Coordinates of N, CA and C in Angstrom, one line a residue:
M9 N 212.1 145.3 -58.1 CA 212.6 145.7 -56.9 C 212.8 147.2 -56.9
S10 N 212.5 147.9 -55.8 CA 212.7 149.3 -55.8 C 213.1 149.7 -54.4
T11 N 213.7 150.9 -54.3 CA 214.1 151.5 -53.0 C 213.5 152.9 -52.9
Y12 N 213.4 153.4 -51.7 CA 212.9 154.7 -51.5 C 214.0 155.7 -51.3
P13 N 213.8 156.9 -51.6 CA 214.8 157.9 -51.2 C 215.0 157.9 -49.7
A14 N 216.2 158.1 -49.3 CA 216.5 158.0 -47.8 C 217.4 159.2 -47.4
H15 N 217.2 159.6 -46.2 CA 218.0 160.7 -45.6 C 218.4 160.2 -44.2
I16 N 219.7 160.3 -43.9 CA 220.1 159.9 -42.5 C 220.3 161.2 -41.7
V17 N 219.4 161.2 -40.7 CA 219.5 162.4 -39.7 C 220.4 161.9 -38.6
H18 N 221.4 162.7 -38.3 CA 222.3 162.3 -37.2 C 222.7 163.5 -36.4
L19 N 223.2 163.2 -35.2 CA 223.6 164.2 -34.2 C 224.6 163.6 -33.3
S20 N 225.7 164.3 -33.0 CA 226.7 163.9 -32.0 C 226.2 164.2 -30.6
I21 N 226.5 163.3 -29.7 CA 226.1 163.4 -28.3 C 227.4 163.2 -27.4
D22 N 227.6 164.1 -26.5 CA 228.8 164.0 -25.7 C 228.6 163.2 -24.4
R23 N 228.3 161.9 -24.7 CA 228.2 160.9 -23.6 C 228.7 159.6 -24.2
P24 N 229.3 158.7 -23.4 CA 229.7 157.4 -24.0 C 228.6 156.7 -24.8
W25 N 228.9 156.2 -25.9 CA 227.9 155.6 -26.8 C 227.1 154.6 -26.1
N26 N 227.7 153.7 -25.3 CA 226.9 152.7 -24.6 C 225.9 153.2 -23.6
E27 N 226.2 154.4 -23.0 CA 225.2 155.0 -22.1 C 224.1 155.6 -22.9
V28 N 224.4 156.2 -24.1 CA 223.4 156.8 -24.9 C 222.5 155.6 -25.4
Y29 N 223.1 154.5 -25.8 CA 222.3 153.4 -26.3 C 221.3 152.9 -25.2
R30 N 221.9 152.6 -24.0 CA 221.0 152.1 -22.9 C 219.8 153.1 -22.7
F31 N 220.1 154.4 -22.7 CA 219.0 155.3 -22.4 C 218.0 155.3 -23.6
A32 N 218.5 155.5 -24.8 CA 217.6 155.6 -26.0 C 216.9 154.3 -26.3
A33 N 217.4 153.2 -26.0 CA 216.8 151.9 -26.3 C 215.7 151.5 -25.3
D34 N 215.5 152.2 -24.2 CA 214.5 151.9 -23.2 C 213.2 152.5 -23.6
P35 N 212.2 151.7 -24.1 CA 210.9 152.2 -24.5 C 210.2 153.1 -23.5
L36 N 210.4 152.8 -22.2 CA 209.7 153.6 -21.2 C 210.3 155.0 -21.1
R37 N 211.6 155.2 -21.6 CA 212.2 156.5 -21.6 C 211.9 157.3 -22.9
M38 N 211.5 156.6 -23.9 CA 211.3 157.2 -25.3 C 210.4 158.4 -25.3
P39 N 209.3 158.3 -24.6 CA 208.4 159.5 -24.6 C 209.0 160.8 -24.2
R40 N 210.1 160.7 -23.4 CA 210.8 161.9 -22.9 C 211.5 162.6 -24.1
W41 N 211.9 161.8 -25.2 CA 212.6 162.5 -26.2 C 212.1 162.2 -27.6
A42 N 211.4 161.1 -27.9 CA 210.9 160.7 -29.2 C 209.4 161.0 -29.3
T43 N 209.1 162.2 -29.8 CA 207.7 162.6 -29.9 C 206.9 161.7 -30.8
G44 N 207.6 161.1 -31.8 CA 206.9 160.2 -32.7 C 206.3 159.0 -32.0
L45 N 206.8 158.7 -30.8 CA 206.2 157.5 -30.1 C 205.2 158.0 -29.1
G46 N 204.9 159.3 -29.0 CA 203.8 159.8 -28.2 C 203.9 159.4 -26.7
A47 N 202.8 159.4 -26.1 CA 202.7 159.2 -24.7 C 201.9 157.9 -24.4
G48 N 201.8 157.5 -23.2 CA 201.0 156.3 -22.9 C 201.6 155.0 -23.4
I49 N 202.9 154.9 -23.5 CA 203.4 153.6 -24.0 C 203.3 152.5 -23.0
R50 N 202.9 151.4 -23.4 CA 202.8 150.2 -22.5 C 203.1 148.9 -23.3
R51 N 203.6 147.9 -22.5 CA 204.0 146.7 -23.0 C 202.7 145.8 -23.4
S52 N 202.8 145.1 -24.5 CA 201.8 144.2 -24.9 C 202.4 143.0 -25.6
G53 N 202.7 141.9 -24.8 CA 203.5 140.8 -25.3 C 204.9 141.2 -25.8
E54 N 205.2 140.9 -27.0 CA 206.6 141.3 -27.5 C 206.6 142.7 -28.1
D55 N 205.4 143.3 -28.1 CA 205.3 144.7 -28.7 C 205.1 145.7 -27.6
W56 N 205.1 147.0 -28.0 CA 204.7 148.1 -27.2 C 203.6 148.8 -27.9
V57 N 202.6 149.3 -27.2 CA 201.5 150.0 -27.7 C 201.6 151.4 -27.3
V58 N 201.4 152.3 -28.3 CA 201.5 153.8 -28.1 C 200.2 154.4 -28.5
D59 N 199.8 155.4 -27.8 CA 198.6 156.2 -28.2 C 199.1 157.1 -29.4
G60 N 198.6 156.8 -30.5 CA 198.9 157.5 -31.7 C 198.1 158.8 -32.0
G61 N 197.4 159.2 -31.0 CA 196.5 160.4 -31.1 C 195.4 160.1 -32.1
P62 N 195.2 161.0 -33.1 CA 194.0 160.9 -34.0 C 194.0 159.6 -34.8
I63 N 195.2 159.0 -35.0 CA 195.2 157.8 -35.9 C 194.9 156.5 -35.1
G64 N 194.9 156.6 -33.7 CA 194.6 155.5 -32.9 C 195.9 154.8 -32.3
E65 N 195.7 153.6 -31.8 CA 196.9 153.0 -31.2 C 197.8 152.4 -32.2
V66 N 199.1 152.5 -31.9 CA 200.2 152.1 -32.8 C 201.0 151.0 -32.1
R67 N 201.3 149.9 -32.8 CA 202.1 148.9 -32.2 C 203.6 149.1 -32.6
V68 N 204.5 148.9 -31.7 CA 205.9 149.0 -32.0 C 206.7 147.8 -31.5
R69 N 207.5 147.2 -32.4 CA 208.3 146.1 -32.0 C 209.8 146.6 -32.2
F70 N 210.6 146.5 -31.1 CA 212.0 146.9 -31.1 C 212.9 145.7 -31.3
A71 N 214.1 146.1 -31.9 CA 215.2 145.1 -31.9 C 215.5 144.6 -30.5
I72 N 216.0 143.4 -30.4 CA 216.4 142.9 -29.1 C 217.6 143.7 -28.6
D73 N 217.8 143.7 -27.3 CA 219.0 144.3 -26.7 C 220.2 143.7 -27.4
N74 N 221.2 144.6 -27.7 CA 222.3 144.1 -28.4 C 223.5 144.9 -28.1
A75 N 224.7 144.5 -28.5 CA 226.0 145.1 -28.2 C 226.4 146.0 -29.3
F76 N 225.5 146.3 -30.3 CA 225.9 147.0 -31.5 C 225.3 148.4 -31.6
G77 N 224.4 148.8 -30.7 CA 223.8 150.1 -30.7 C 222.6 150.1 -31.6
V78 N 222.0 149.0 -32.0 CA 220.9 149.0 -32.9 C 219.6 149.1 -32.2
I79 N 218.8 150.1 -32.5 CA 217.5 150.3 -31.9 C 216.4 150.4 -33.0
D80 N 216.6 149.5 -34.0 CA 215.6 149.5 -35.1 C 214.2 149.1 -34.5
H81 N 213.2 149.6 -35.1 CA 211.9 149.2 -34.6 C 210.9 149.3 -35.8
A82 N 209.9 148.4 -35.7 CA 208.8 148.3 -36.7 C 207.6 148.9 -36.1
V83 N 207.0 149.8 -36.8 CA 205.8 150.5 -36.3 C 204.6 150.0 -37.2
T84 N 203.6 149.4 -36.5 CA 202.4 149.0 -37.2 C 201.3 149.9 -36.9
L85 N 200.8 150.6 -38.0 CA 199.7 151.5 -37.9 C 198.4 150.8 -37.8
P86 N 197.3 151.5 -37.3 CA 196.0 150.9 -37.1 C 195.5 150.2 -38.4
D87 N 195.9 150.7 -39.6 CA 195.4 150.1 -40.8 C 196.2 148.9 -41.3
G88 N 197.2 148.5 -40.4 CA 198.0 147.4 -40.8 C 199.3 147.7 -41.5
T89 N 199.5 149.0 -41.9 CA 200.7 149.4 -42.6 C 201.9 149.3 -41.6
M90 N 203.0 148.7 -42.0 CA 204.2 148.5 -41.2 C 205.3 149.4 -41.8
V91 N 205.9 150.2 -40.9 CA 207.0 151.1 -41.3 C 208.2 150.6 -40.4
H92 N 209.3 150.3 -41.2 CA 210.5 149.9 -40.5 C 211.4 151.2 -40.3
N93 N 211.9 151.3 -39.1 CA 212.7 152.5 -38.7 C 214.1 152.0 -38.3
A94 N 215.1 152.6 -38.9 CA 216.5 152.2 -38.5 C 217.0 153.3 -37.6
L95 N 217.4 153.0 -36.4 CA 218.0 153.9 -35.4 C 219.2 153.3 -34.9
R96 N 220.3 154.0 -34.9 CA 221.6 153.5 -34.4 C 222.3 154.5 -33.5
I97 N 222.9 153.9 -32.5 CA 223.8 154.7 -31.7 C 225.2 154.1 -31.8
V98 N 226.1 154.9 -32.3 CA 227.5 154.3 -32.6 C 228.5 155.2 -31.9
P99 N 229.7 154.6 -31.7 CA 230.8 155.3 -31.1 C 231.3 156.4 -32.0
N100 N 231.6 157.6 -31.4 CA 232.1 158.7 -32.1 C 233.1 159.4 -31.2
G101 N 234.4 158.9 -31.3 CA 235.4 159.4 -30.3 C 235.0 158.9 -28.9
D102 N 235.0 159.8 -27.9 CA 234.6 159.4 -26.6 C 233.1 159.5 -26.4
G103 N 232.4 160.0 -27.4 CA 231.0 160.2 -27.4 C 230.2 159.2 -28.3
A104 N 229.1 159.7 -28.8 CA 228.2 158.9 -29.6 C 227.7 159.7 -30.8
E105 N 227.3 159.0 -31.8 CA 226.5 159.5 -32.9 C 225.2 158.8 -32.9
A106 N 224.1 159.6 -32.9 CA 222.8 159.0 -33.0 C 222.3 159.2 -34.4
M107 N 221.9 158.1 -35.1 CA 221.5 158.2 -36.5 C 220.2 157.5 -36.8
F108 N 219.3 158.2 -37.5 CA 218.0 157.7 -37.8 C 217.9 157.8 -39.4
M109 N 217.6 156.7 -40.0 CA 217.4 156.7 -41.4 C 215.9 156.9 -41.8
L110 N 215.7 158.0 -42.4 CA 214.3 158.4 -42.7 C 214.1 158.0 -44.2
L111 N 213.0 157.2 -44.4 CA 212.7 156.8 -45.8 C 211.5 157.6 -46.3
K112 N 211.6 158.0 -47.5 CA 210.5 158.8 -48.2 C 209.5 157.7 -48.8
L113 N 208.5 157.4 -48.1 CA 207.6 156.4 -48.5 C 206.6 156.9 -49.6
P114 N 206.1 156.0 -50.4 CA 205.1 156.4 -51.4 C 204.0 157.3 -50.9
G115 N 203.6 158.3 -51.6 CA 202.6 159.2 -51.1 C 203.1 160.3 -50.3
T116 N 204.4 160.3 -49.9 CA 204.9 161.4 -49.1 C 205.5 162.5 -50.1
D117 N 205.0 163.7 -50.0 CA 205.6 164.7 -50.8 C 206.9 165.3 -50.2
D118 N 207.6 166.1 -51.0 CA 208.9 166.7 -50.5 C 208.7 167.5 -49.2
T119 N 207.6 168.3 -49.1 CA 207.4 169.1 -48.0 C 207.2 168.3 -46.7
A120 N 206.4 167.2 -46.8 CA 206.2 166.3 -45.7 C 207.5 165.6 -45.3
F121 N 208.3 165.2 -46.3 CA 209.5 164.5 -46.0 C 210.5 165.4 -45.3
E122 N 210.6 166.6 -45.7 CA 211.4 167.6 -45.0 C 210.9 167.9 -43.6
A123 N 209.6 167.9 -43.4 CA 209.1 168.1 -42.1 C 209.4 167.0 -41.2
D124 N 209.3 165.7 -41.8 CA 209.7 164.5 -41.0 C 211.1 164.6 -40.5
A125 N 212.0 165.0 -41.5 CA 213.4 165.1 -41.1 C 213.7 166.2 -40.0
R126 N 213.0 167.3 -40.1 CA 213.1 168.3 -39.0 C 212.6 167.7 -37.7
N127 N 211.5 167.0 -37.7 CA 211.0 166.4 -36.5 C 211.9 165.3 -35.9
V128 N 212.6 164.5 -36.7 CA 213.5 163.6 -36.2 C 214.7 164.3 -35.6
M129 N 215.2 165.4 -36.3 CA 216.3 166.1 -35.7 C 215.9 166.8 -34.4
A130 N 214.7 167.2 -34.2 CA 214.2 167.8 -33.0 C 214.3 166.7 -31.9
D131 N 213.9 165.5 -32.2 CA 213.9 164.4 -31.3 C 215.3 164.1 -30.8
L132 N 216.2 164.0 -31.8 CA 217.6 163.8 -31.5 C 218.2 164.9 -30.6
K133 N 217.8 166.1 -30.9 CA 218.3 167.2 -30.0 C 217.8 167.1 -28.6
R134 N 216.5 166.6 -28.4 CA 216.0 166.4 -27.1 C 216.8 165.3 -26.4
L135 N 217.1 164.2 -27.1 CA 217.9 163.2 -26.6 C 219.3 163.7 -26.1
K136 N 219.9 164.5 -27.0 CA 221.2 165.0 -26.7 C 221.1 165.9 -25.4
E137 N 220.1 166.8 -25.3 CA 220.0 167.7 -24.2 C 219.8 166.9 -22.9
L138 N 218.9 165.9 -22.9 CA 218.7 165.1 -21.8 C 220.0 164.4 -21.3
L139 N 220.7 163.7 -22.2 CA 221.9 163.0 -21.8 C 223.0 163.9 -21.4
E140 N 223.2 165.0 -22.1 CA 224.3 165.8 -21.8 C 224.1 166.6 -20.5
A141 N 222.8 166.7 -20.0 CA 222.4 167.3 -18.8 C 222.5 166.2 -17.6
G142 N 222.9 165.0 -18.0 CA 223.0 163.9 -17.0 C 221.9 163.0 -16.7
A143 N 220.9 163.0 -17.6 CA 219.7 162.2 -17.4 C 220.1 160.7 -17.3
N144 N 219.4 160.0 -16.5 CA 219.6 158.5 -16.4 C 218.3 157.8 -16.8

């Protein structure tokens, strides 16, 4: 049994946590803030299909709607590789904390891992900006 190095990227958002959850958990809103999910998202059975650019179409399966702020999702790459992503929106005072657990998968060097962390933080900052500006 082995585990991967992990880094939790998080950011406070000055909106009620359940509003942040409802916005962030909607796959159709995700392209507005989550660049990793790209554009052209569409439903396909229980999954969502995203244009992954040069790597091709990517399938995404999200956790079911829940009262705990869990937006975990499994991403299946065109080669069949599945990556599990843990995303949570939790109460933080009157606001929310958005948290993404980034795993350093085999074959990922430190530079790429750090770049991934910066990209996740940029996504969370976009989410914060949208919500704090009143996006629905």
